[in-house]
């Protein structure tokens, strides 16, 4: 019984010690939370600065940013009227996370319709 308890403790400690994440989340989760909790508190430009900084830090660590960061940037660029940057960000989301195609294609279609 002591051996089983010791083995379980070792597994627990090893599991907790390896808390590496696949992505560099940076401030993304907090940014989205604050955006919905306190709308208007952070301007689109402030949010874009935060996300660009997170992307730079992720690159310096050799980690990707999580899914949704570039789509969020695309939405922010569109909200300030920069449709070219919005398209670029949305296409980056598609390139990195092809599984987001239905969502991102919908955003790109709405962006194109808004220009007409």
PDB file of N, CA, C and O in Angstrom, residues 83-84 87 108-116:
ATOM      1  N   UNK A  83      -9.655  47.641 -43.631  1.00  0.00           N
ATOM      2  CA  UNK A  83     -10.070  46.349 -44.179  1.00  0.00           C
ATOM      3  C   UNK A  83      -8.894  45.539 -44.723  1.00  0.00           C
ATOM      4  O   UNK A  83      -8.934  44.308 -44.686  1.00  0.00           O
ATOM      5  N   UNK A  84      -7.862  46.192 -45.207  1.00  0.00           N
ATOM      6  CA  UNK A  84      -6.698  45.445 -45.717  1.00  0.00           C
ATOM      7  C   UNK A  84      -5.981  44.706 -44.587  1.00  0.00           C
ATOM      8  O   UNK A  84      -5.637  43.537 -44.724  1.00  0.00           O
ATOM      9  N   UNK A  87      -8.172  41.798 -43.469  1.00  0.00           N
ATOM     10  CA  UNK A  87      -8.037  40.629 -44.347  1.00  0.00           C
ATOM     11  C   UNK A  87      -6.738  39.889 -44.086  1.00  0.00           C
ATOM     12  O   UNK A  87      -6.709  38.665 -44.050  1.00  0.00           O
ATOM     13  N   UNK A 108     -14.621  37.039 -43.452  1.00  0.00           N
ATOM     14  CA  UNK A 108     -14.116  37.626 -44.701  1.00  0.00           C
ATOM     15  C   UNK A 108     -15.263  38.001 -45.631  1.00  0.00           C
ATOM     16  O   UNK A 108     -15.220  39.066 -46.269  1.00  0.00           O
ATOM     17  N   UNK A 109     -16.287  37.168 -45.708  1.00  0.00           N
ATOM     18  CA  UNK A 109     -17.449  37.483 -46.550  1.00  0.00           C
ATOM     19  C   UNK A 109     -18.163  38.735 -46.055  1.00  0.00           C
ATOM     20  O   UNK A 109     -18.545  39.593 -46.869  1.00  0.00           O
ATOM     21  N   UNK A 110     -18.333  38.866 -44.764  1.00  0.00           N
ATOM     22  CA  UNK A 110     -18.991  40.074 -44.219  1.00  0.00           C
ATOM     23  C   UNK A 110     -18.133  41.313 -44.474  1.00  0.00           C
ATOM     24  O   UNK A 110     -18.658  42.389 -44.744  1.00  0.00           O
ATOM     25  N   UNK A 111     -16.830  41.137 -44.399  1.00  0.00           N
ATOM     26  CA  UNK A 111     -15.923  42.252 -44.664  1.00  0.00           C
ATOM     27  C   UNK A 111     -16.059  42.708 -46.116  1.00  0.00           C
ATOM     28  O   UNK A 111     -16.124  43.909 -46.395  1.00  0.00           O
ATOM     29  N   UNK A 112     -16.119  41.746 -47.030  1.00  0.00           N
ATOM     30  CA  UNK A 112     -16.267  42.073 -48.462  1.00  0.00           C
ATOM     31  C   UNK A 112     -17.626  42.723 -48.727  1.00  0.00           C
ATOM     32  O   UNK A 112     -17.709  43.676 -49.496  1.00  0.00           O
ATOM     33  N   UNK A 113     -18.684  42.233 -48.123  1.00  0.00           N
ATOM     34  CA  UNK A 113     -20.010  42.798 -48.321  1.00  0.00           C
ATOM     35  C   UNK A 113     -20.092  44.218 -47.778  1.00  0.00           C
ATOM     36  O   UNK A 113     -20.796  45.062 -48.316  1.00  0.00           O
ATOM     37  N   UNK A 114     -19.357  44.484 -46.727  1.00  0.00           N
ATOM     38  CA  UNK A 114     -19.353  45.816 -46.136  1.00  0.00           C
ATOM     39  C   UNK A 114     -18.688  46.842 -47.024  1.00  0.00           C
ATOM     40  O   UNK A 114     -18.965  48.039 -46.939  1.00  0.00           O
ATOM     41  N   UNK A 115     -17.811  46.406 -47.910  1.00  0.00           N
ATOM     42  CA  UNK A 115     -17.109  47.319 -48.808  1.00  0.00           C
ATOM     43  C   UNK A 115     -17.974  47.709 -50.003  1.00  0.00           C
ATOM     44  O   UNK A 115     -17.724  48.699 -50.645  1.00  0.00           O
ATOM     45  N   UNK A 116     -19.007  46.909 -50.296  1.00  0.00           N
ATOM     46  CA  UNK A 116     -19.825  47.163 -51.492  1.00  0.00           C
ATOM     47  C   UNK A 116     -20.874  48.210 -51.251  1.00  0.00           C
ATOM     48  O   UNK A 116     -21.289  48.576 -50.276  1.00  0.00           O
TER      49      UNK A 116
END
